[in-house]
Coordinates of C-alpha atoms and ligand atoms in Angstrom, one line a residue:
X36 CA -19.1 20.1 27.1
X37 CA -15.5 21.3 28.5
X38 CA -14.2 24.6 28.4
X39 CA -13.2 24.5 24.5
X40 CA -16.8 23.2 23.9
X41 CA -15.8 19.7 22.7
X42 CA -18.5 16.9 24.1
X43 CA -18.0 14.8 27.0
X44 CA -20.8 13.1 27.6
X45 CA -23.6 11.7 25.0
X46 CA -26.1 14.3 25.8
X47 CA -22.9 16.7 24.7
X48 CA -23.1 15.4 21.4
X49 CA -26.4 15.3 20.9
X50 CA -26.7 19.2 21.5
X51 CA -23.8 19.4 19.1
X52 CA -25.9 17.7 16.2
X53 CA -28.6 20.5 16.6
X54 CA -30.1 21.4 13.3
X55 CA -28.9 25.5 12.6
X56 CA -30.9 28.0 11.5
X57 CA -28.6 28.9 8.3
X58 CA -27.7 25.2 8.0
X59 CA -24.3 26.1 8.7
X60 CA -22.4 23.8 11.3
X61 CA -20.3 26.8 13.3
X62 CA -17.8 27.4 10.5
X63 CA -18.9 24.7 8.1
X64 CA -20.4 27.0 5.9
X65 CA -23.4 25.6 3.7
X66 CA -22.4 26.9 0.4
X67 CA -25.0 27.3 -2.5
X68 CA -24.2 27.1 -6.1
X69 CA -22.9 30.1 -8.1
X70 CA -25.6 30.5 -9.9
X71 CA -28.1 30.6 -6.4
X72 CA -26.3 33.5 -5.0
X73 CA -25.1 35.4 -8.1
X74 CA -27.2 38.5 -9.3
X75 CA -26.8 39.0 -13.7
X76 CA -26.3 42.8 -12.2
X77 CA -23.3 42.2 -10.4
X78 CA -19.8 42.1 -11.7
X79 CA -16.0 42.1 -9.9
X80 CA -14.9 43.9 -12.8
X81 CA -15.7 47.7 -14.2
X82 CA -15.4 47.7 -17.7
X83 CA -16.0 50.7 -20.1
X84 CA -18.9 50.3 -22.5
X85 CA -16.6 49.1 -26.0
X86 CA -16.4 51.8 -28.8
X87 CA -19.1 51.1 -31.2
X88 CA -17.8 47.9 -33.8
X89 CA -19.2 45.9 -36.4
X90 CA -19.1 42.7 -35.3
X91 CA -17.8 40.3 -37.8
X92 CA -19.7 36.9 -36.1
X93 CA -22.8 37.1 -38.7
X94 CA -25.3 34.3 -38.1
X95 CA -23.5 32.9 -35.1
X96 CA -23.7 36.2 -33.0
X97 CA -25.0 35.3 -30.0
X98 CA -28.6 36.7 -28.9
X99 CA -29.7 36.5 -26.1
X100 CA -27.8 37.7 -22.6
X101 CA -25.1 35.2 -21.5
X102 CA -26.9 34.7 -17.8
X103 CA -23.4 34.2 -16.2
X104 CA -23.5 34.6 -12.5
X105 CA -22.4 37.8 -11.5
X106 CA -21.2 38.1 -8.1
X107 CA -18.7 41.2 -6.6
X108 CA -14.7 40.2 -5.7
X109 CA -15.4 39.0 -2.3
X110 CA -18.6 37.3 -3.2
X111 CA -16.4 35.0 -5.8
X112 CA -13.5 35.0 -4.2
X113 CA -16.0 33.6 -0.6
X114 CA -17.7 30.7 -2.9
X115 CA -14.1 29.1 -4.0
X116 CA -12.2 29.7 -0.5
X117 CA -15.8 27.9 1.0
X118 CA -16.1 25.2 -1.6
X119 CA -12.2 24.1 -1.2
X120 CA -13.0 23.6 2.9
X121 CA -15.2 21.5 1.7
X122 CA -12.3 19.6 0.1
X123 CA -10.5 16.9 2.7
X124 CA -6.6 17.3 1.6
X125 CA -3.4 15.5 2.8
X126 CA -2.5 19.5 4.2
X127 CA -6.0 18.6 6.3
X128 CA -5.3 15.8 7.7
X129 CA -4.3 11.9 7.4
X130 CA -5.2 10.5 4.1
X131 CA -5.5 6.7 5.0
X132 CA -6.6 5.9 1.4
X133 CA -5.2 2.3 0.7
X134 CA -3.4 1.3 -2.5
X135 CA -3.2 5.2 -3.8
X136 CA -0.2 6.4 -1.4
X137 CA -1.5 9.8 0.3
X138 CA 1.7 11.1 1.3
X139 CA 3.1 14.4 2.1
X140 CA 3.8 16.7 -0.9
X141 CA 6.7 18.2 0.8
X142 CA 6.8 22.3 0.3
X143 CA 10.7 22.0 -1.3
X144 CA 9.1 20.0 -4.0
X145 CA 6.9 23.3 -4.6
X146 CA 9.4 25.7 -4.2
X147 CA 11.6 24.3 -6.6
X148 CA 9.1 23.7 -9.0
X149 CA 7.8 27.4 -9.0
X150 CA 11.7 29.1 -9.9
X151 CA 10.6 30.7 -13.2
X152 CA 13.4 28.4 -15.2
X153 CA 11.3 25.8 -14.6
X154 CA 8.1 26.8 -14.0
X155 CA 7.9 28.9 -17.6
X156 CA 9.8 26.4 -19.6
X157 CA 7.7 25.6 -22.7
X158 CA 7.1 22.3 -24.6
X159 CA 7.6 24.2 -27.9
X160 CA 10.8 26.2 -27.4
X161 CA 14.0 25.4 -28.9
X162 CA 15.4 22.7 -27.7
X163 CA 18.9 24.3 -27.2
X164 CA 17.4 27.1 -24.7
X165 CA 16.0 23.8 -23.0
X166 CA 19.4 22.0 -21.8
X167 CA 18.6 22.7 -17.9
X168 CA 14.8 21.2 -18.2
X169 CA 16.3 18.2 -20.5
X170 CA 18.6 17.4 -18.0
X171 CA 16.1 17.1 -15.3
X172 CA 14.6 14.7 -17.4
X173 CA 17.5 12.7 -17.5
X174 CA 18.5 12.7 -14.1
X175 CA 15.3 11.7 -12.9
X176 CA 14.8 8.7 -15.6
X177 CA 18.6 7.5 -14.4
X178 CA 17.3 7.9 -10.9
X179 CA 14.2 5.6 -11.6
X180 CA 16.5 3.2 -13.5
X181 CA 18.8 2.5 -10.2
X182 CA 15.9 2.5 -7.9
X183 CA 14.2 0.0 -10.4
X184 CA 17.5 -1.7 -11.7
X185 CA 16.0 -2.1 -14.9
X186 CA 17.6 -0.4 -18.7
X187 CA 15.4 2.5 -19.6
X188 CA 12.6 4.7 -18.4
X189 CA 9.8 6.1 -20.9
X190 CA 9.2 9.8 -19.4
X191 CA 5.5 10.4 -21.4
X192 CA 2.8 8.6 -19.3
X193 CA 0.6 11.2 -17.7
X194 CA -0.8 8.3 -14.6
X195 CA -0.3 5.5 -13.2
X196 CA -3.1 3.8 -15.7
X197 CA -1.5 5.6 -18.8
X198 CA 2.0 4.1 -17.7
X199 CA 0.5 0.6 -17.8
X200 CA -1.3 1.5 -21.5
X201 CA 2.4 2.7 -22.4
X202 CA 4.0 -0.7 -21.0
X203 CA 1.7 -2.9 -22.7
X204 CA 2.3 -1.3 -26.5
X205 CA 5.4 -1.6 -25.3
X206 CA 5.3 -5.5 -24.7
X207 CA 2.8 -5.5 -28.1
X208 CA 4.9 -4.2 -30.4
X209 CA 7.8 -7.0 -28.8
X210 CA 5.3 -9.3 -29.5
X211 CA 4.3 -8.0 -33.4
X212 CA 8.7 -7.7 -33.9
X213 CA 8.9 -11.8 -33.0
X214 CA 6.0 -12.4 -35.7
X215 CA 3.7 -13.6 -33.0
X216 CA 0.9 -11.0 -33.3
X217 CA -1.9 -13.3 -34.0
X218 CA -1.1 -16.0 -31.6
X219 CA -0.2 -14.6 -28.6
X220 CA -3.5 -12.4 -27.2
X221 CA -3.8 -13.4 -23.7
X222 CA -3.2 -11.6 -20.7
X223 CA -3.4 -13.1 -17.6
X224 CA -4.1 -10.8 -14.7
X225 CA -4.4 -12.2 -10.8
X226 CA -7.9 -11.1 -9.3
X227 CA -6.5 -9.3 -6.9
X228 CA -5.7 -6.7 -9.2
X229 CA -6.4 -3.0 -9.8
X230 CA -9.0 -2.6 -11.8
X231 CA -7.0 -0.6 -14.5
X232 CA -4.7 -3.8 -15.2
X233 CA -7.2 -5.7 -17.3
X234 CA -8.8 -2.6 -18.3
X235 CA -5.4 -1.8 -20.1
X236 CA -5.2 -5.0 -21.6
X237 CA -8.6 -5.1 -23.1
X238 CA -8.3 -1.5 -24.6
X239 CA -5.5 -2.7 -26.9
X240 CA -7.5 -5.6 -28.0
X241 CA -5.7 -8.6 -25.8
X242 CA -8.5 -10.8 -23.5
X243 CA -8.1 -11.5 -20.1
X244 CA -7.4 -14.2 -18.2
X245 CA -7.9 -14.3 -14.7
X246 CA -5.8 -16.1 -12.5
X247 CA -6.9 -16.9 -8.6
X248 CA -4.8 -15.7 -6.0
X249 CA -4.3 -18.3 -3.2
X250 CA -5.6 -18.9 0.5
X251 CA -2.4 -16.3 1.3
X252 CA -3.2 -13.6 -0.5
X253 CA -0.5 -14.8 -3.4
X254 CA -0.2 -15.9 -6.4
X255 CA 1.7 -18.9 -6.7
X256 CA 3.9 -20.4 -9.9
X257 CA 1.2 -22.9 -9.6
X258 CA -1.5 -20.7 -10.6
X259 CA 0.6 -19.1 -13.0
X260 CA 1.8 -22.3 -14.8
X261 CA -1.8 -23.7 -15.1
X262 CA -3.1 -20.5 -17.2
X263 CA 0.7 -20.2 -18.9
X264 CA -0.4 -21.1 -22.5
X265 CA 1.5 -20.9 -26.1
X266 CA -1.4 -17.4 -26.6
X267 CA -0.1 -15.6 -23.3
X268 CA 1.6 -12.2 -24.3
X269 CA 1.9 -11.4 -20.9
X270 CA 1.1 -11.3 -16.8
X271 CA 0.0 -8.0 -15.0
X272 CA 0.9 -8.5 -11.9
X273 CA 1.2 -6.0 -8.7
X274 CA 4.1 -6.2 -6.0
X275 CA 3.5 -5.1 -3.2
X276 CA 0.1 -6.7 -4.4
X277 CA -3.4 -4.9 -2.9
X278 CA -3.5 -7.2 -0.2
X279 CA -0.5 -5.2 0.9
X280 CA 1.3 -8.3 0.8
X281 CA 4.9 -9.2 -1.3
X282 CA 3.9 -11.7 -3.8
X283 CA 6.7 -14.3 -2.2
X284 CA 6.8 -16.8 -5.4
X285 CA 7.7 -13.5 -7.9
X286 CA 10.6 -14.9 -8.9
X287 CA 9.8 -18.2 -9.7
X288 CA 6.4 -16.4 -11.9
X289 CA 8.8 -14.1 -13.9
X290 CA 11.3 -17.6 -14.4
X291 CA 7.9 -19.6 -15.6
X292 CA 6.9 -16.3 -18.0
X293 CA 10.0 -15.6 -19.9
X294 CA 10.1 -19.7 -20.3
X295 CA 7.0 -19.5 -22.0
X296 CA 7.8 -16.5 -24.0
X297 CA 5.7 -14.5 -22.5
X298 CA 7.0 -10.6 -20.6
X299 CA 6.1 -9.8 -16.9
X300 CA 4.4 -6.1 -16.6
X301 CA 4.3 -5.4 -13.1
X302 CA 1.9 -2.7 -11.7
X303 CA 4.4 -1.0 -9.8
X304 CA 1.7 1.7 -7.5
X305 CA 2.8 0.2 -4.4
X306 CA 6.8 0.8 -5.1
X307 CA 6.4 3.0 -2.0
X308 CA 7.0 -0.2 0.4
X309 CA 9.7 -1.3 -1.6
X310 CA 12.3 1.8 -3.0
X311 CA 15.8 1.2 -1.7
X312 CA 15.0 -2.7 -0.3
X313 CA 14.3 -4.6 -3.7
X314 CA 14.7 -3.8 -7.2
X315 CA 12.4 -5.1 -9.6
X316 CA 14.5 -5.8 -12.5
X317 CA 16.2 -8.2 -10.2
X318 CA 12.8 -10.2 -10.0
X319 CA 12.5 -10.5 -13.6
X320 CA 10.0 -7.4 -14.6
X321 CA 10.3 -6.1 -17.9
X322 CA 8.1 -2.8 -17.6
X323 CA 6.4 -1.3 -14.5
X324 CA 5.0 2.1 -14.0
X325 CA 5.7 4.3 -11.3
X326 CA 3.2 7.2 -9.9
X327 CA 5.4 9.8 -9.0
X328 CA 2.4 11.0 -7.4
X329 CA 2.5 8.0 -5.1
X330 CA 5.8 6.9 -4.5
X331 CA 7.6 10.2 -4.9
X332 CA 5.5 12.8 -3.6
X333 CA 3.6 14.6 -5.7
X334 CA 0.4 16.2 -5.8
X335 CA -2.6 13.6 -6.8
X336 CA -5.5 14.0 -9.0
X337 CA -7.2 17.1 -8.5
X338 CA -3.8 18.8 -6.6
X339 CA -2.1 18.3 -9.9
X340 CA -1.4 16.3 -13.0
X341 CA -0.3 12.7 -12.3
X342 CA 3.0 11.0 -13.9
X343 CA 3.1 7.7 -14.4
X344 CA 6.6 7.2 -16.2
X345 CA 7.6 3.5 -17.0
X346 CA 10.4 1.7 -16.1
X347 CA 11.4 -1.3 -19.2
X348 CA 13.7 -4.2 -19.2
X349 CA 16.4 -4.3 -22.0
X350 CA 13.9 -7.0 -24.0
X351 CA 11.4 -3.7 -23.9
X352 CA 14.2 -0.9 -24.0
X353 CA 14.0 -1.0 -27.8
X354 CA 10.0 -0.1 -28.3
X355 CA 9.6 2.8 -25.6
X356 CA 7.7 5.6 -27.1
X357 CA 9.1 8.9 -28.4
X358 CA 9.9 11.3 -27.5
X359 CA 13.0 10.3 -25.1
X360 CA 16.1 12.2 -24.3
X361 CA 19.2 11.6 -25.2
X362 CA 22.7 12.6 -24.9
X363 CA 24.9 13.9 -28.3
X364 CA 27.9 14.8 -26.9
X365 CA 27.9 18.1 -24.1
X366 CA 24.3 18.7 -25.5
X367 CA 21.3 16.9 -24.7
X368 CA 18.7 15.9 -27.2
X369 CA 14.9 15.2 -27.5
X370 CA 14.4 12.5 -29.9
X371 CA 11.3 13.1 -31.9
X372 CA 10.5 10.4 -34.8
X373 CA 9.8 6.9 -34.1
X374 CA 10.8 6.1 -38.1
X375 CA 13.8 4.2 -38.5
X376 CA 13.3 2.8 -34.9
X377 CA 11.8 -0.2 -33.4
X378 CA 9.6 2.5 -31.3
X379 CA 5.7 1.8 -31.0
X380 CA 5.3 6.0 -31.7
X381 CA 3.8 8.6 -29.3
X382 CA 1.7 8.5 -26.8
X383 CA 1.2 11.8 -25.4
X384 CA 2.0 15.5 -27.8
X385 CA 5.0 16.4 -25.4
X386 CA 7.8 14.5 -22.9
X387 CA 6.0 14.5 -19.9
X388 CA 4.4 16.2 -16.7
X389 CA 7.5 18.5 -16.4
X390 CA 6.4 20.4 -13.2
X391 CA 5.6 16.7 -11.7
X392 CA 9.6 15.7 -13.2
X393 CA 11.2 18.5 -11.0
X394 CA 9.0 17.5 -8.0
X395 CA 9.8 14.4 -7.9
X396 CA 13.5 15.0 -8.5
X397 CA 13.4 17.5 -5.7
X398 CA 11.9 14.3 -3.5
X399 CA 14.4 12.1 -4.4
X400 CA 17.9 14.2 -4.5
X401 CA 16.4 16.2 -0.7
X402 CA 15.9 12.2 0.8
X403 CA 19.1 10.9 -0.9
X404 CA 19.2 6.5 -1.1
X405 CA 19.1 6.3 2.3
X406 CA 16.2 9.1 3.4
X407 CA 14.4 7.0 0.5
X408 CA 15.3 3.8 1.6
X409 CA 13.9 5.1 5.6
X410 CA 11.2 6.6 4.2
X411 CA 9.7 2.7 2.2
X412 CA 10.8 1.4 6.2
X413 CA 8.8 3.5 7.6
X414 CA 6.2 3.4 5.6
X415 CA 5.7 -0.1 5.7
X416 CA 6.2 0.2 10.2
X417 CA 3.2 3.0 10.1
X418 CA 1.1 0.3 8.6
X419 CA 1.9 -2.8 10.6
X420 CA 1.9 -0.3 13.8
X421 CA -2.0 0.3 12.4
X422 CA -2.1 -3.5 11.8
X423 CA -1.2 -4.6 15.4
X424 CA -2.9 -1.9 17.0
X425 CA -6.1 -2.7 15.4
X426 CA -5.8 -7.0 14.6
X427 CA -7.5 -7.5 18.3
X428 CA -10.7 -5.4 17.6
X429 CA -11.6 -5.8 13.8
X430 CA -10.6 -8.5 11.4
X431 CA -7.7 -9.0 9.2
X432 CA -7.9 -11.7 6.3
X433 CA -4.7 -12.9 6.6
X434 CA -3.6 -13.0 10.4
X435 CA -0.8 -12.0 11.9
X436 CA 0.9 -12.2 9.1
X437 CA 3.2 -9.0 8.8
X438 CA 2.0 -6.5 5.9
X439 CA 4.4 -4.4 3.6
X440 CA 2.8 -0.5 3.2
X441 CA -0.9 -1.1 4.0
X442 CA -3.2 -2.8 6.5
X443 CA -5.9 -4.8 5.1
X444 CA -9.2 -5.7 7.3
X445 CA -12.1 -7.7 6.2
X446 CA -15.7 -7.3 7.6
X447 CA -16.2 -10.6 10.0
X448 CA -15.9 -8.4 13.0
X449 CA -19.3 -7.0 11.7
X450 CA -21.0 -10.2 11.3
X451 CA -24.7 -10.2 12.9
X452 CA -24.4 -6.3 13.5
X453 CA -25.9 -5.6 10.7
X454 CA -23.9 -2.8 10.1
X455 CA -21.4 -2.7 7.2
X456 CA -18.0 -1.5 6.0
X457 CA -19.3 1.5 4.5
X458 CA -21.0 2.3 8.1
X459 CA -17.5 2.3 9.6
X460 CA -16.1 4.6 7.2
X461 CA -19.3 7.2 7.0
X462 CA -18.3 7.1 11.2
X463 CA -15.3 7.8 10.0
X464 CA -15.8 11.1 8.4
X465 CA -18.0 12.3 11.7
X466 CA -14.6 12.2 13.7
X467 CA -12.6 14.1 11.3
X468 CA -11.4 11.6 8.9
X469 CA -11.2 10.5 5.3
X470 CA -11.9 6.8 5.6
X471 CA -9.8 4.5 4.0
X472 CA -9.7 2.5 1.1
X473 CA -13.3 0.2 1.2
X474 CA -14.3 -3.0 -0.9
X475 CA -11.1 -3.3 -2.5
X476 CA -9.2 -5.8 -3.0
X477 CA -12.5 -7.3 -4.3
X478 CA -11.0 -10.6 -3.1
X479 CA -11.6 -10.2 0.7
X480 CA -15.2 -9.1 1.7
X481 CA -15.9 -6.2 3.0
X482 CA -12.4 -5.0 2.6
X483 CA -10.9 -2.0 4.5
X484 CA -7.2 -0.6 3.2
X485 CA -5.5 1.4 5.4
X486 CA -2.4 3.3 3.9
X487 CA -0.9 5.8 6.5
X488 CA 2.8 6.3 4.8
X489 CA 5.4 7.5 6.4
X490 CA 4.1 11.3 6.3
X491 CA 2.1 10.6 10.2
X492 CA 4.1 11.0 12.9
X493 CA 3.6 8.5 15.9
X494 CA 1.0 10.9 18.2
X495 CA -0.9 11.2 14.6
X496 CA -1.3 7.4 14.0
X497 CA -2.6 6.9 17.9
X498 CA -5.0 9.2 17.7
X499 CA -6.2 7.6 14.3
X500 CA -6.0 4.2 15.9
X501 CA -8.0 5.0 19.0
X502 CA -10.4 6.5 17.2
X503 CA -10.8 3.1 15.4
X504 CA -10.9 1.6 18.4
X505 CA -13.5 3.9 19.7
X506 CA -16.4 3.5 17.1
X507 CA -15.1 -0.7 17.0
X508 CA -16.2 -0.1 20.7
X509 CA -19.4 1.6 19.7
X510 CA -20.2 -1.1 17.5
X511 CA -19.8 -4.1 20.1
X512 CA -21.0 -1.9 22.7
X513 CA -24.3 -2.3 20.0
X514 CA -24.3 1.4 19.1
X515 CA -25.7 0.9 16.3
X516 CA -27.2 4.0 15.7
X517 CA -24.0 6.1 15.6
X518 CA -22.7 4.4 12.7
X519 CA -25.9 4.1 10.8
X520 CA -27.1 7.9 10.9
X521 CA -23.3 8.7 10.1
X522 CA -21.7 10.7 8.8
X523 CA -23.7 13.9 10.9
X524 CA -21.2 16.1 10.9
X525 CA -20.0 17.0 6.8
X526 CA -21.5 19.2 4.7
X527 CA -23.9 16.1 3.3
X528 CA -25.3 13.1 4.7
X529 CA -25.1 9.8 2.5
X530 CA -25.3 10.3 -1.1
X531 CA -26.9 8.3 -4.1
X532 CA -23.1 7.5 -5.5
X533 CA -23.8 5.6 -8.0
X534 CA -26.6 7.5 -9.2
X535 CA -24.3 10.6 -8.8
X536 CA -21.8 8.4 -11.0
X537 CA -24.4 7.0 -13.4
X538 CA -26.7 9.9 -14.1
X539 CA -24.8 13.1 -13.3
X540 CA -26.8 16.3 -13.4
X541 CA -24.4 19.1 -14.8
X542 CA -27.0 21.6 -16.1
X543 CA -28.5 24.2 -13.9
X544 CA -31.9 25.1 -14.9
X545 CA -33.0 28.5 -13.5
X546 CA -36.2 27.5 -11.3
X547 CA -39.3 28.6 -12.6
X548 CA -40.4 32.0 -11.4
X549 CA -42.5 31.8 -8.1
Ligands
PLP680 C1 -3.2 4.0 -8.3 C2 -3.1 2.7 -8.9 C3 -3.2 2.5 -10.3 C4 -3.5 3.6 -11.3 O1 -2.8 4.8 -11.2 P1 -3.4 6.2 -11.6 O2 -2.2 7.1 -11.5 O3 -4.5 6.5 -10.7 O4 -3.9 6.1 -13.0 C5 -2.9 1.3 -10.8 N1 -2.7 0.2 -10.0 C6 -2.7 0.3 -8.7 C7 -2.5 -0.9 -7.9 C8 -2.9 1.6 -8.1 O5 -2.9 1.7 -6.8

C-alpha cells in the first residue's frame, strides 16, 4: 500500500478485500433493516399520555400494538444518512448511463426553485394570485417551441414515457377527426427503439409493426416505405436514435409518412446531442417529448419528479390536452375544459411538474442559445473522446464512424473469454463507478452505452477511460477472476435481479423467537 493506503501491488488488494469483523468495509457501513435495529420501547419523540377520549373508530379500532420500529433521533436519523451512501448519485460521481442523460443538476436550478413564490405555489389557488407561476409556464413552453421549431408544447406529461402516451392521443384523436379510426391501427416502430415506444402504442390499442434498422445502425426510407401501408397511423422513431447515431435518411422518412397520411412521433430523449444544431420541426416531426430531466437538467427518477412535456406540429397543435396556458390580454390564463375544442381531454389533475418547469427554465435562461448550443457540442465531443479513446481495446458495432451524445460498444472483444458484458460492468462498480448503459440497444449484442454529457470535465473522463482500459487490460491479460468475483467492493455482491424484479419480498416477518 502507499502512504494513503491505496494498493499497489496485487497482494495490496487482496489484503484490501479482507472479510471485517462487523461486515463493514472502513466506512461502508453494513446497514440493517429498520425493523432489525429498532426496539418497540424506543421513540425520538416524548409525547404526553392523551387525556382520556372515547374513541369514535368502533369495529375498526385497531387491537393489537402497531410494532413500528422505534429507534431514538440519531438512531433514525443514522439508518437514512447510511442507506442514501448506499445510493450512487450524479453529486457522487460520473453517471455514464447511456440513452437516459445523467447530467449535472446545476445548484441555480435548486435555488431558484426553493424561493417560496415558487416553491409554495399551489395547483388549486386562484388563478389570478398565479400570474408569476403561469408565466413561467409560458416562457418555458415558447422556449421548447424555438429550440424544437415546432407550433405548440403540451406542459402535463409527468416523463418521458407519459410524454409519448400524450403525443400518441394526440396523433389518435387526428386520426378519429379525419374519420380514419378504424382503418389506420398500425404503428411502425424501428427495433432499435426504447422499449416504451411500442409499449405506448399498444396501451392505446394500435399494433406494432417493427421495422429493421440497417447494417448502419439507420433506418432507411427503404425500410420505412416497405411497412408504409393504407393502416399506418404513425412511426415512432428516435433521433439521435440508441445507437447514438443521427438517423441520416429522417427527412426523406417524415416526406414518405405525411405522403401516406400517416404523422411522425419522434422519441425526442436524446435531444441533448442536438439543442441549438437541428430543429426537429424542420425534419418533419409532428410531436416529440422532451425529458427535462435529461436534456435540461433536472433531477431523475428517485431525485425528483420527471417532466416529459411534448413538443406538436401545427397538424397536432389542435388536440394537445388541457389544461394549457394562454394569454387574454395583460393576464394570463389556464384553460381548463376540453368541450367545445378539438382537445383529446386531460391527462394528468394539474399543468405540470411545476418545480421541474422553474428548473428547467433556470437551465435554459443561465446557458442562454449559445451556452445551450456548447453544452449539445460538448456533449456529443465527451462521447466520441470516450469513443476514440476506447475503439482500439473493446469493440464498437459501427466503426469509426463518429457518434452524436453516446458511445456504443458491442461484446466481440470478449469473444472466447468467457466473460461477459455484465462482468465488465460488475468490475465497474469495484473501481468506483456506476457502469453504463448494458444490453441495450437490443440490436447489437452485448451492448455497452456510454453517455458522459458534457457535466465531466476532461481529467474526469481520463480517469474513467483508463480505468476502462485497465480492466480491458485485465481481461486480455486473462484475469479472469477479477471480473468474475466482481463487484467485491459494494455493499452486495451479484444479486438475483430478476428474481428481485419478478418476486419482490416487501413484507418483513419478525423471525421466530430463538
Ligand atoms: C429515457 C427514455 C425514454 C423514457 O423516458 P422516461 O422519462 O424515463 O419515462 C424514452 N425513450 C428513450 C430513448 C429514453 O432514453
Amino acid at each position: 500500500m502507499n502512504k494513503q493506503g491505496r494498493p499497489t501491488r496485487p497482494e495490496d488488494v487482496a489484503a484490501k478485500a479482507r472479510a471485517t469483523f462487523t461486515g463493514n468495509r472502513a466506512l461502508d457501513i453494513e446497514e440493517a433493516l429498520i425493523f432489525e435495529t429498532g426496539r418497540f420501547d424506543a421513540t425520538g419523540v416524548d409525547l404526553d399520555d392523551p387525556a382520556p377520549f372515547q374513541s369514535r373508530l368502533g369495529p375498526h379500532a385497531r387491537e393489537g400494538a402497531l410494532n413500528l420500529p422505534g429507534l431514538t433521533e440519531p438512531e433514525a436519523l443514522r439508518h437514512y444518512v447510511r442507506l442514501s451512501r448506499d445510493n450512487y448519485s450524479i453529486d457522487a460521481g460520473i453517471y455514464p448511463l447511456g440513452s437516459c442523460t445523467m447530467k449535472h443538476n446545476p445548484r441555480l436550478n435548486e435555488r431558484i426553485a426553493r424561493l417560496p413564490g415558487f416553491a409554495d405555489v399551489h395547483p388549486l389557488q386562484p388563478v389570478s394570485t398565479a400570474q408569476g407561476a403561469l408565466a413561467v409556464i409560458d416562457a418555458l413552453a415558447k422556449a421548447l417551441m424555438t429550440m424544437t421549431g415546432m407550433s405548440a408544447v403540451a406542459m402535463p406529461p409527468k416523463a418521458g414515457a407519459h410524454g409519448e402516451l400524450c403525443g400518441m392521443m394526440a396523433i389518435k384523436a387526428a386520426i378519429e377527426a379525419r374519420g380514419e379510426r378504424e382503418t389506420r391501427r398500425v404503428v411502425l416502430v424501428p427495433d432499435s427503439a426504447h422499449g416504451t415506444n411500442p409499449a405506448t402504442a399498444a396501451l392505446i390499442g394500435f399494433s406494432v409493426r417493427p421495422v429493421p434498422a440497417g447494417e448502419d445502425g439507420n433506418v432507411s426510407v427503404e425500410a420505412v416505405k416497405s411497412a408504409l401501408a393504407p393502416d399506418v397511423a404513425a412511426i415512432m422513431l428516435t433521433n439521435p436514435n440508441t445507437c447514438g447515431l443521427f438517423e441520416r435518411q429522417i427527412a426523406g422518412i417524415a416526406e414518405a409518412l405525411h405522403g401516406a397520411g400517416a404523422y411522425f412521433y419522434c422519441d425526442g430523449a436524446n435531444f441533448n446531442a442536438i439543442v441549438g444544431k437541428t430543429r426537429p420541426g424542420d425534419l418533419g416531426v409532428d410531436a416529440m417529448h422532451i425529458n427535462l430531466h435529461k436534456t435540461f437538467s433536472t433531477p431523475h427518477g428517485g431525485g425528483g419528479p420527471g417532466a416529459g412535456p411534448v413538443a406538436l406540429s401545427s397538424r397536432l397543435a389542435p388536440y394537445a390536452p388541457v389544461p394549457f396556458v394562454a394569454r387574454e390580454g395583460d393576464e394570463l390564463n389556464l384553460v381548463e375544459h376540453a368541450e367545445g375544442t378539438a382537445s383529446f381531454g386531460r391527462m394528468s389533475a394539474f399543468h405540470g411538474q411545476m418545480g421541474m418547469f422553474v428548473r428547467a427554465l433556470s437551465f435554459i435562461l443561465s446557458h442562454g442559445a449559445d451556452g445551450l448550443r456548447q453544452a449539445s457540442e460538448d456533449a456529443v465531443l465527451s462521447a466520441n473522446y470516450v469513443r476514440a479513446c476506447l475503439n482500439d481495446v473493446m469493440s464498437a458495432p459501427f466503426g469509426d464512424r463518429p457518434c452524436m451524445h453516446e458511445a456504443l460498444f458491442d461484446d466481440r472483444w470478449l469473444k472466447d473469454t468467457g466473460l461477459t458484458t455484465l462482468d465488465f460492468a460488475k468490475a465497474m462498480i469495484d473501481e468506483g463507478y456506476h457502469p453504463m448503459t448494458v444490453y441495450f440497444p437490443l440490436i447489437v449484442h452485448g451492448a455497452m452505452l456510454i453517455e458522459p454529457t458534457e457535466s465531466e470535465s476532461k481529467a474526469g473522463l481520463d480517469l474513467f477511460i483508463m480505468t476502462l482500459r485497465y480492466l480491458a487490460f485485465a481481461v486480455k491479460a486473462g484475469d479472469r477472476e477479477r471480473l468474475l468475483s466482481a463487484p467485491v467492493f459494494a455493499p452486495r455482491r451479484r444479486l438475483d435481479e430478476t428474481r428481485a424484479a419478478r418476486q419482490p419480498v416487501l413484507r418483513w416477518t419478525r423471525p421466530a423467537p430463538a
